[in-house]
Coordinates of N, CA and C and ligand atoms in Angstrom, one line a residue:
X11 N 0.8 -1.2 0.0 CA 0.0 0.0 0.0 C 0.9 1.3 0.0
X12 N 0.9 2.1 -0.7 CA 1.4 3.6 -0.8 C 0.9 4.0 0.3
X13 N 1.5 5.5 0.2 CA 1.4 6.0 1.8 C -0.4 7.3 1.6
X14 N -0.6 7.5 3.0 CA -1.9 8.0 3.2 C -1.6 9.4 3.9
X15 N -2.8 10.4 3.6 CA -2.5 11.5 4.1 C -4.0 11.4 4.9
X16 N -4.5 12.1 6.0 CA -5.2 12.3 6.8 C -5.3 14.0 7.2
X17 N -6.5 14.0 7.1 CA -7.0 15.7 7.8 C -7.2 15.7 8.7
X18 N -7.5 16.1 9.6 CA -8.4 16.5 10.6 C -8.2 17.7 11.1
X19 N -9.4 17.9 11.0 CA -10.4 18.9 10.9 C -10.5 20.0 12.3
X20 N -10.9 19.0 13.2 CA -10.7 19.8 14.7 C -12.3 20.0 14.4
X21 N -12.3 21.0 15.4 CA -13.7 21.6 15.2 C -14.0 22.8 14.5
X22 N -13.4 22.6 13.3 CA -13.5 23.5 12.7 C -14.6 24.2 11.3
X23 N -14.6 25.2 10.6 CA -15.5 25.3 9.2 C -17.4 25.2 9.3
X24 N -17.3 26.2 8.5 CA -18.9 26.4 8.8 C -19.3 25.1 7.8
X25 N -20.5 25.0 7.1 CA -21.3 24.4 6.2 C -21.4 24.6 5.0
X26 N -21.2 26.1 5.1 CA -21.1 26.3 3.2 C -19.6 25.9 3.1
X27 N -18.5 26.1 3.8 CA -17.0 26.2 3.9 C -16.8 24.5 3.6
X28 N -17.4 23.4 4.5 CA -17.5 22.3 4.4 C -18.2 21.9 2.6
X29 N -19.0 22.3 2.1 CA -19.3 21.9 0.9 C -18.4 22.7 -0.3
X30 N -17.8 23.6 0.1 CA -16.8 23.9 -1.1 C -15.8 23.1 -0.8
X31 N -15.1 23.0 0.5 CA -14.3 21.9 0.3 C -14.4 20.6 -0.3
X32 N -15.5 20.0 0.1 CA -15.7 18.7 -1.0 C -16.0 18.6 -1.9
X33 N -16.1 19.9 -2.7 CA -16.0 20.3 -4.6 C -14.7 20.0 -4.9
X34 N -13.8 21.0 -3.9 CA -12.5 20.4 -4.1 C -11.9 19.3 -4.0
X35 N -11.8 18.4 -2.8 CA -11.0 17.5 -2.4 C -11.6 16.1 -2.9
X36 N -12.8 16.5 -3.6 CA -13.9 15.3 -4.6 C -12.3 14.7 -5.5
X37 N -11.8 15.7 -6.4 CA -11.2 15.8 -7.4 C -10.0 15.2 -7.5
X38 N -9.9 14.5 -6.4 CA -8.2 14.5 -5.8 C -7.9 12.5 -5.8
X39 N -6.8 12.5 -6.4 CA -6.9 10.9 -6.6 C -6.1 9.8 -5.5
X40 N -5.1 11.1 -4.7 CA -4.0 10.4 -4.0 C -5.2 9.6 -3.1
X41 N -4.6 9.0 -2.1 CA -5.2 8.2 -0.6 C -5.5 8.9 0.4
X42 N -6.1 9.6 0.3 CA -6.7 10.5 1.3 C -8.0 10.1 2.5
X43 N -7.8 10.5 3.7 CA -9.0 10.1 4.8 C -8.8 12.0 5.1
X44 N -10.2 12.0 5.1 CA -10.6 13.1 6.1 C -11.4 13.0 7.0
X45 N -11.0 13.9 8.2 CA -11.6 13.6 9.6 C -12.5 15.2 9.8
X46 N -13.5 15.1 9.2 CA -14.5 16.2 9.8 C -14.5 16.3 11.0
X47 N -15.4 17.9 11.6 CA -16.2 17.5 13.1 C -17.1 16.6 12.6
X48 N -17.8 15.7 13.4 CA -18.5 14.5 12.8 C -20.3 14.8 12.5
X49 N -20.4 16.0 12.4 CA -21.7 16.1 12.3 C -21.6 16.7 10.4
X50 N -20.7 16.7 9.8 CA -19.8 16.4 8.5 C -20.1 15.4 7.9
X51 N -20.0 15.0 8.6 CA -19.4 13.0 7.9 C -20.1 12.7 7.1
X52 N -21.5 12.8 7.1 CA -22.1 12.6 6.1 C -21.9 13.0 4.8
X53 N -21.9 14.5 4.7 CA -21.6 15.0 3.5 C -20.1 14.5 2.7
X54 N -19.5 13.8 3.4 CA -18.2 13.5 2.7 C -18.4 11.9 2.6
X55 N -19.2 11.3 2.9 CA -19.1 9.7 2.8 C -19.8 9.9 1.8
X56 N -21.4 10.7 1.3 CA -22.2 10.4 0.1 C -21.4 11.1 -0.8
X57 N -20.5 11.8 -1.0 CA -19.1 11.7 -2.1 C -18.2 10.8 -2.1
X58 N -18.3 9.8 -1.5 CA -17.3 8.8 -1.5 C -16.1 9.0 -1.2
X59 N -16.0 10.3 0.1 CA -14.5 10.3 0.1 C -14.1 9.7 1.3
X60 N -13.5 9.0 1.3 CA -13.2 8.6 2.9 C -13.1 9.2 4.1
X61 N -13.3 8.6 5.2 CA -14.0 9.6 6.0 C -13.8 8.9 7.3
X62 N -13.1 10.0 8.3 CA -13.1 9.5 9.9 C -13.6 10.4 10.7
X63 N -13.9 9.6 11.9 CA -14.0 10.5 13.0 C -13.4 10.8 14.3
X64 N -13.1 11.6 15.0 CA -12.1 12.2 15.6 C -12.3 11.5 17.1
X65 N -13.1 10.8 17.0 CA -13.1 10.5 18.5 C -14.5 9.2 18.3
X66 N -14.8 8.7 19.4 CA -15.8 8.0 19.7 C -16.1 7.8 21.0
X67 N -17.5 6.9 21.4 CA -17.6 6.1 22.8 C -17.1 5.6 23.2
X68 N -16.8 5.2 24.0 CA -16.6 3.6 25.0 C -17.4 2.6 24.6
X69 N -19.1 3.1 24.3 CA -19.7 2.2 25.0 C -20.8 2.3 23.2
X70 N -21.5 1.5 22.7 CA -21.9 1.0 21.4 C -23.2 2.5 21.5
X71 N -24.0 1.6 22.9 CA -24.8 3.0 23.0 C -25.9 3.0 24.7
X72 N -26.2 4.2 24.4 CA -26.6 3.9 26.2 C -26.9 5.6 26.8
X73 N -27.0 5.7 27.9 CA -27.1 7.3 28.4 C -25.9 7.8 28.2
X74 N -25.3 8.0 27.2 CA -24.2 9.2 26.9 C -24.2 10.3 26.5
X75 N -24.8 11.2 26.9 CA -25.5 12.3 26.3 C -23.9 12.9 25.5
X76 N -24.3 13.1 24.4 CA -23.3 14.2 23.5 C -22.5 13.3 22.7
X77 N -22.3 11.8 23.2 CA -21.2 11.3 22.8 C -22.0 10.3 21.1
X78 N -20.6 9.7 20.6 CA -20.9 9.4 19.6 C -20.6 8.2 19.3
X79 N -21.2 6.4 18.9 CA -20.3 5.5 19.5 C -19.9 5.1 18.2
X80 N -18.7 4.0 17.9 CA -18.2 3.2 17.1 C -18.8 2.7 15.8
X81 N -20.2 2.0 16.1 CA -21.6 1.8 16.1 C -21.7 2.6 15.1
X82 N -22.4 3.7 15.5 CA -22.9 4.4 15.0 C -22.2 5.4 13.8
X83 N -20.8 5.4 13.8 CA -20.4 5.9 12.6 C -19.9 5.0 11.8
X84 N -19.9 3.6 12.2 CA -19.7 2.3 11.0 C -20.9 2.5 10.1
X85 N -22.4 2.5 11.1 CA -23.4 2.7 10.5 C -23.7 3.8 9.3
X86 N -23.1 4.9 9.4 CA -23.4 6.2 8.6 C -22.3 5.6 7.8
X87 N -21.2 5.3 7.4 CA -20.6 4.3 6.2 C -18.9 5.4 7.0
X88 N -18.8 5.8 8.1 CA -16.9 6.4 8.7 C -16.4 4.5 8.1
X89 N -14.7 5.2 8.1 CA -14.1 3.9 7.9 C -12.9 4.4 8.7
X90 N -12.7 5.4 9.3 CA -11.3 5.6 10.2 C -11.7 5.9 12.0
X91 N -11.1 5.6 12.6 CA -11.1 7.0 13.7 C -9.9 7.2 14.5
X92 N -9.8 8.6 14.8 CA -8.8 8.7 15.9 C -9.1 8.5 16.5
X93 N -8.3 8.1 18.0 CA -8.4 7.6 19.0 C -7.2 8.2 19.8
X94 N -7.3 9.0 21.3 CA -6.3 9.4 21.8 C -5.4 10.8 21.3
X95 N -6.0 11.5 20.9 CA -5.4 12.7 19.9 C -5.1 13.8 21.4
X96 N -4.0 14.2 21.5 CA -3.3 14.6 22.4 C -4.3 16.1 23.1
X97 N -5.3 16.6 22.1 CA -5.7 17.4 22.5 C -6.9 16.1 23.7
X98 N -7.3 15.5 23.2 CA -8.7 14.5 23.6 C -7.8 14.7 25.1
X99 N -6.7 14.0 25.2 CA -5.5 13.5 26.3 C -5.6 14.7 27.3
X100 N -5.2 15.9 27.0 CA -5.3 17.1 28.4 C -6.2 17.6 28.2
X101 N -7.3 18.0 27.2 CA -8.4 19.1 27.4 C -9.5 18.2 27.7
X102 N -9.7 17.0 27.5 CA -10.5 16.6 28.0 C -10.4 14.6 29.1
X103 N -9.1 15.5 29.3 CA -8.8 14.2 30.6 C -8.4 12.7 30.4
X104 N -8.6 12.1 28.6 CA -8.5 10.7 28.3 C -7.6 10.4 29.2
X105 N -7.3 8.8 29.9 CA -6.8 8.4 30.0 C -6.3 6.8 28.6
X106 N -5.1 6.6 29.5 CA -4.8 5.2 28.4 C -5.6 4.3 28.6
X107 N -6.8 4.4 29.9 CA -7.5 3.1 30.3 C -8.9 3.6 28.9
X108 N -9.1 4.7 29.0 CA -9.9 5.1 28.3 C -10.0 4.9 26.5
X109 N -9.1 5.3 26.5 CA -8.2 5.0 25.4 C -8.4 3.1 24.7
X110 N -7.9 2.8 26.0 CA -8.0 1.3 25.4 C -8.9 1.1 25.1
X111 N -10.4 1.7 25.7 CA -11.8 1.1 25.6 C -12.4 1.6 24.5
X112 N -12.0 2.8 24.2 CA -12.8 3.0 22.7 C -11.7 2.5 21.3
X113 N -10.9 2.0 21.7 CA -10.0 1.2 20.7 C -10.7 -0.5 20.4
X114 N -11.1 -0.9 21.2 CA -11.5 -2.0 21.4 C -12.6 -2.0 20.8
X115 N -13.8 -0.8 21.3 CA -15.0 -0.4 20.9 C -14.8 -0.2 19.0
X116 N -13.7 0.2 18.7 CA -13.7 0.9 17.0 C -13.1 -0.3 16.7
X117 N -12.6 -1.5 17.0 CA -12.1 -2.6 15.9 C -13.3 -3.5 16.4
X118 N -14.1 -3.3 16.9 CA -15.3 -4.5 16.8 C -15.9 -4.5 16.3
X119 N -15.9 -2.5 15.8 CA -17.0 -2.4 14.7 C -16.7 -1.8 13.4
X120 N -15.1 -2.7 13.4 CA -14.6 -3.1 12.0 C -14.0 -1.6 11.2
X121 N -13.6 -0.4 12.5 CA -13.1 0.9 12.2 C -11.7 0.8 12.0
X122 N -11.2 1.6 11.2 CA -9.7 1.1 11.2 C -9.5 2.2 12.0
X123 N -8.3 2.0 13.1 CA -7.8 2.9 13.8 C -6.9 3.8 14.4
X124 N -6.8 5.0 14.4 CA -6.0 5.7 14.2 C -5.2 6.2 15.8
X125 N -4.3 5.3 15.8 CA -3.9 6.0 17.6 C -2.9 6.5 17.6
X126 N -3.1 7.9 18.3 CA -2.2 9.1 18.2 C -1.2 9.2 19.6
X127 N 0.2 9.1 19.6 CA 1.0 8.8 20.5 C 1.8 9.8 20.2
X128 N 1.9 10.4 21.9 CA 3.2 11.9 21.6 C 4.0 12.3 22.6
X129 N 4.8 12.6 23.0 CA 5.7 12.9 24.0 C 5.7 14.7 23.5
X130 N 6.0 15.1 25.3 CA 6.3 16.3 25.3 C 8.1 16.6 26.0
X131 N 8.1 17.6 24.9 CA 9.5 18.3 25.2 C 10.3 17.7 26.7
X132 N 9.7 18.1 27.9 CA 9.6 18.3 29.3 C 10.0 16.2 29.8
X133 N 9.4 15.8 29.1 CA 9.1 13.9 28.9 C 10.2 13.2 28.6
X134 N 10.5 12.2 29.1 CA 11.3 10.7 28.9 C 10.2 10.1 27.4
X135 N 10.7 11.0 26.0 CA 9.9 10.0 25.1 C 9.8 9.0 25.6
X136 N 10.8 8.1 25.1 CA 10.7 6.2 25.4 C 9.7 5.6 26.2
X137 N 9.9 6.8 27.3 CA 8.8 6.3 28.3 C 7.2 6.4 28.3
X138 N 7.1 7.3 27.9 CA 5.9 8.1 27.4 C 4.9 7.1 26.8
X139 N 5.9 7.1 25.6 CA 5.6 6.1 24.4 C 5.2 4.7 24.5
X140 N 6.4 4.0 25.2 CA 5.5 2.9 25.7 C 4.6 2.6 26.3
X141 N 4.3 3.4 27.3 CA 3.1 3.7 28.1 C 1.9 3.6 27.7
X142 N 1.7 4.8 26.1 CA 0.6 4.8 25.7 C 0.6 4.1 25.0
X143 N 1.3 2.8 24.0 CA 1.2 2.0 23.4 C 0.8 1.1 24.6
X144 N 1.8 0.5 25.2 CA 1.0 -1.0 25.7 C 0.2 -0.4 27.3
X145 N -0.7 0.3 27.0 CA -1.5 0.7 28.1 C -2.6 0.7 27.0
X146 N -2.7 1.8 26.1 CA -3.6 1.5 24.6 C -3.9 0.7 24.1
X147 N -2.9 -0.3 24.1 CA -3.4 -1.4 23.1 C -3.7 -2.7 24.2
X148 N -3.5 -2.6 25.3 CA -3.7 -4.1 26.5 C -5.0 -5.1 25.9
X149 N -4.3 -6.0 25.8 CA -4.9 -7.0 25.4 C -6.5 -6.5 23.8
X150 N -5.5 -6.1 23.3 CA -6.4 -5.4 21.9 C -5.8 -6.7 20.8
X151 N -6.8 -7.3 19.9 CA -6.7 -8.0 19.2 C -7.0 -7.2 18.0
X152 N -6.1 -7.1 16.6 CA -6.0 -6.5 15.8 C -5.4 -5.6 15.5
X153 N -4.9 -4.9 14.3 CA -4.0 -4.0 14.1 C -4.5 -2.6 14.2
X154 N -3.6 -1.6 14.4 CA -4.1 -0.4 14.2 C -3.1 0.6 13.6
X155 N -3.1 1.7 13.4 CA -1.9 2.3 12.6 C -1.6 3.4 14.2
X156 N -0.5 3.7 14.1 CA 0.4 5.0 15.1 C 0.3 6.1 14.4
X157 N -0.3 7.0 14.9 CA 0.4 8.4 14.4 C 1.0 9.4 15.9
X158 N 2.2 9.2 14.8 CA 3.0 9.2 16.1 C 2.7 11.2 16.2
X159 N 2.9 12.1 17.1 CA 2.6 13.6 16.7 C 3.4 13.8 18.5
X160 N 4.2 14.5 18.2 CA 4.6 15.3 19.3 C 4.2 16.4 19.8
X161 N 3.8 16.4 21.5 CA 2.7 17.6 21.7 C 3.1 18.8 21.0
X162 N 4.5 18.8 21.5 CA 5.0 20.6 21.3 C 5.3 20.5 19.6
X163 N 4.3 19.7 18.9 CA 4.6 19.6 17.0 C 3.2 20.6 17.0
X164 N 2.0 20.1 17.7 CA 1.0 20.2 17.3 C 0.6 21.6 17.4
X165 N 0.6 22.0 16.0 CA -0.2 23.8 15.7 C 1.4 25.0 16.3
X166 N 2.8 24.5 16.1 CA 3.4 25.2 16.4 C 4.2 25.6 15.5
X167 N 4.4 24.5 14.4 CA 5.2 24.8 13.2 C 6.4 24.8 13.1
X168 N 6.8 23.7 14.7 CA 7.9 22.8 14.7 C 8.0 21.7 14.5
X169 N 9.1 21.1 14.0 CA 8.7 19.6 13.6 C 10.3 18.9 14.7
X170 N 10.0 17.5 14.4 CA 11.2 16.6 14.7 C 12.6 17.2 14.2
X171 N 13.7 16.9 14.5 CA 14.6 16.9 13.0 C 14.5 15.7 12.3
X172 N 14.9 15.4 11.2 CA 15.1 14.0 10.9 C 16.2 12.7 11.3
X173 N 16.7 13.0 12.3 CA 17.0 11.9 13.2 C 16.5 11.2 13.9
X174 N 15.9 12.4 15.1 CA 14.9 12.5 15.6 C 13.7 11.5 15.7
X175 N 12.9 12.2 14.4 CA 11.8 11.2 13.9 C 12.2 10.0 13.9
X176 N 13.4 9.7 12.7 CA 13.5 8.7 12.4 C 14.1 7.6 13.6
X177 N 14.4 7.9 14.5 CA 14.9 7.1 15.5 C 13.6 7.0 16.2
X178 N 12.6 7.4 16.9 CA 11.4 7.6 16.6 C 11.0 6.4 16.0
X179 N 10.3 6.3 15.1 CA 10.0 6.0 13.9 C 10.2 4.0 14.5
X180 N 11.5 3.7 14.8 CA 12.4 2.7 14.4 C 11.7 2.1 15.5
X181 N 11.6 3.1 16.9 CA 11.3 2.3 18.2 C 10.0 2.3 18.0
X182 N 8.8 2.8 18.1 CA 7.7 2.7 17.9 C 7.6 1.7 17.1
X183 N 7.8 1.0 15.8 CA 7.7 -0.4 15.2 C 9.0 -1.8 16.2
X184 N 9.5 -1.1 17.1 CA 10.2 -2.1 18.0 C 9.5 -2.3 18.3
X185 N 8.0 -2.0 19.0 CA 7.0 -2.4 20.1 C 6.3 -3.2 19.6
X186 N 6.2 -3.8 18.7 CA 4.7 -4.0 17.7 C 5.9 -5.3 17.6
X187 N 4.7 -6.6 17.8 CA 5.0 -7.9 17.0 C 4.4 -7.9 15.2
X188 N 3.5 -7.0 15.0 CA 3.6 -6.8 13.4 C 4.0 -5.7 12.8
X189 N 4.0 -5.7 12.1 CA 4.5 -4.3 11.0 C 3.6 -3.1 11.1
X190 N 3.7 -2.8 12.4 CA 2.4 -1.4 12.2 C 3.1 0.0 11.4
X191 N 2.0 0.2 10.9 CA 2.4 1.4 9.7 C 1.9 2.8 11.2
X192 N 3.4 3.4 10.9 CA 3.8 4.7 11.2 C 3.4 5.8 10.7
X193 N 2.6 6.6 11.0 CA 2.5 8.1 9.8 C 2.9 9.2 11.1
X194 N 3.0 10.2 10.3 CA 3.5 11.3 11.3 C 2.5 13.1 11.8
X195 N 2.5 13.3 12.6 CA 1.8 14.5 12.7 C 1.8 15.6 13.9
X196 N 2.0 16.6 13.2 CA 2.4 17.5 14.1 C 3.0 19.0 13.2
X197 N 2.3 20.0 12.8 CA 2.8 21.0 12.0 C 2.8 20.6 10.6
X198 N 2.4 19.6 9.7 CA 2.8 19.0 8.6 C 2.4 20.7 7.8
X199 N 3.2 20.8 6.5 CA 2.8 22.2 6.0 C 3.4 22.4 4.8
X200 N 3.2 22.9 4.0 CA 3.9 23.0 2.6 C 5.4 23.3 2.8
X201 N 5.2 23.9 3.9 CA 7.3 24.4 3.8 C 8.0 23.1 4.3
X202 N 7.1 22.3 5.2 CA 8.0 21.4 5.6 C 7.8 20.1 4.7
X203 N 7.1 19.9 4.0 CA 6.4 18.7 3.4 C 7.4 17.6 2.3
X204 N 8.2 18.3 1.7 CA 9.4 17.5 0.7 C 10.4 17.4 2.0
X205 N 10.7 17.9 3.1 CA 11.8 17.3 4.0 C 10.8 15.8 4.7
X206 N 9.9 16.1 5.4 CA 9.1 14.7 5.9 C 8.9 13.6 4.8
X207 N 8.6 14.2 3.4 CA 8.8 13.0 2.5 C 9.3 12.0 2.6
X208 N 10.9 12.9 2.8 CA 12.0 11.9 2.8 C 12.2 11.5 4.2
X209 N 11.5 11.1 5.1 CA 12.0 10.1 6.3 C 11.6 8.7 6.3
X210 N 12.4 8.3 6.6 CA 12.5 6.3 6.1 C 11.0 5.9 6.9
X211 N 10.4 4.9 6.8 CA 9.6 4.4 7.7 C 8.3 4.8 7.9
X212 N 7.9 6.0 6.9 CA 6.2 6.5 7.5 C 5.4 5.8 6.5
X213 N 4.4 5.6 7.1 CA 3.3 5.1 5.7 C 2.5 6.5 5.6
X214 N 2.9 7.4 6.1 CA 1.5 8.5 6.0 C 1.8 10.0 6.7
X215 N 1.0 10.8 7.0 CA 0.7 12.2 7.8 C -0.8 12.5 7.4
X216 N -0.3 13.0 8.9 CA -1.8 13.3 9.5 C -1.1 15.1 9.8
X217 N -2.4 15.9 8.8 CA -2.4 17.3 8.6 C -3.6 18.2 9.6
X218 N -3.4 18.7 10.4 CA -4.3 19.3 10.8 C -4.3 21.1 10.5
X219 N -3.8 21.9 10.9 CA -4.2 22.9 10.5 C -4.3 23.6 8.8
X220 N -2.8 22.9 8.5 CA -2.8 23.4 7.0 C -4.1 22.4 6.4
X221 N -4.4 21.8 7.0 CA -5.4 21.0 6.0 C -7.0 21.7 5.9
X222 N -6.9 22.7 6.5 CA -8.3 23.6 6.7 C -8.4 24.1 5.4
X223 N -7.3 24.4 4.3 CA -7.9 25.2 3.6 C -7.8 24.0 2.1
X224 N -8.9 24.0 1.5 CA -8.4 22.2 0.5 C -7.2 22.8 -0.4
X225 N -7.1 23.8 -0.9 CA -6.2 24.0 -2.3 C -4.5 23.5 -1.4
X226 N -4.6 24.0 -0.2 CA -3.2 24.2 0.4 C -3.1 22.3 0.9
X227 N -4.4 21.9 1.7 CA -3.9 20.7 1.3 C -4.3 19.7 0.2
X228 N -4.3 20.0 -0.5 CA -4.1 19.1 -1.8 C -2.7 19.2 -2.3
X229 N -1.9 20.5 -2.4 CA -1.0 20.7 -3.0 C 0.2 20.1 -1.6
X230 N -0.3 19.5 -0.5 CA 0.7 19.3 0.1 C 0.4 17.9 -0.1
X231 N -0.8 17.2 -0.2 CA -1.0 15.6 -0.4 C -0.1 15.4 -2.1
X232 N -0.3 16.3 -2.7 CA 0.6 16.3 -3.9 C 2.3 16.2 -3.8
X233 N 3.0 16.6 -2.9 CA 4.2 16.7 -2.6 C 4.6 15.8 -1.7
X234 N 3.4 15.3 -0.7 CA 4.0 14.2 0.2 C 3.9 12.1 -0.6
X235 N 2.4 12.2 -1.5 CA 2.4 11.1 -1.9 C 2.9 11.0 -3.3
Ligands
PGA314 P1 -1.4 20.6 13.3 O1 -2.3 19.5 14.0 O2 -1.1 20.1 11.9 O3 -2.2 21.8 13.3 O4 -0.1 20.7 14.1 C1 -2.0 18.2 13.9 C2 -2.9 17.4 14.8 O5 -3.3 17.9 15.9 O6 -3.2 16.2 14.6

């Protein structure tokens, strides 16, 4: 499989903003997932564009007021989700027990899944890292992809160096008895996009801010795949 680019969206873009975008990003041939706010999703799955969601339940369904389950966005035709996205992690308290449970929750209902692992500046990577992997994945049957994104990457418009990453890169597939596909995320952006190309080992990036606007990320899914 070639490598994949990913949006996410955040909570961002009004509704007319959402339907010009998918004029645009209809047109586009590379391997692309986009991750609307999820009340979106629709409009991008009856275009057939691939389509995730930024989060989920725990629980399939039940008194959860606000929440959104596994379930239910297999049912509207999502095929991705993130899981653990560093903002989910401090603004809204996830832990890795939590984490585990709606990971379990999105591969039973056949979501492919997207788990986001990051160390901050201040942090013992190594440690970090393993933590949220085998705390994340405890007794999880099935594969899921890493995107790996360093807190202090996210919306600052710093990146790894390429050592860095790539050493990175190397240990995060040490942990894994299969070949889990690595993508990267954190600042991805036109200026930096032909240097991240070139790091050994990703299957992908995950774009968040530059991906708000389609022309800027198309031209960067153009340069990365
Ligand atoms: P960014 O966000 O591209 O704006 O840094 C990436 C992310 O939060 O996943």
């Amino acid at each position: 499989m070639g490598k994949i680019i990913i949006a996410n969206h955040k909570m961002n873009m009004s509704l007319p903003e959402i339907k010009d975008y998918i004029d645009k990003v209809s047109k586009v041939s590379f391997d692309m997932v986009i991750c609307p706010t999820s009340i979106y999703a629709p409009y991008f799955i009856e275009k057939g564009i691939k389509t995730g969601l930024q989060n989920i339940c725990f629980e399939d369904n039940g008194p959860f007021t606000g929440e959104i389950s596994g379930k239910q966005a297999k049912d509207l035709g999502a095929e991705y989700v993130i899981i653990g996205h560093s903002e989910r992690r401090r603004i809204f308290e996830e832990t890795n027990d939590v984490i585990n449970l709606k990971i379990k929750k999105a591969l039973e209902n056949d979501l492919k899944v997207i788990l986001c692992i990051g160390d901050n500046t201040y942090e013992d990577k190594k440690e970090v890292l393993k933590k949220q992997i085998t705390e994340g994945l405890k007794d999880v049957k099935g594969e899921v992809i890493i995107s790996y994104e360093p807190v202090y990457s996210i919306g600052t418009d710093i990146i790894p160096s390429r050592e860095e990453l790539t050493d990175t890169i190397k240990y995060i597939k040490s942990l894994f008895d299969y070949d889990v596909k690595v993508i990267y995320g954190g600042s991805v952006n036109l200026k930096n996009a032909l240097e991240l190309k070139d790091i050994g080992g990703l299957s992908g990036y995950l774009v968040g801010t530059a991906s708000l606007d389609a022309t800027t990320f198309i031209k960067i899914g153009e340069v990365l795949l």
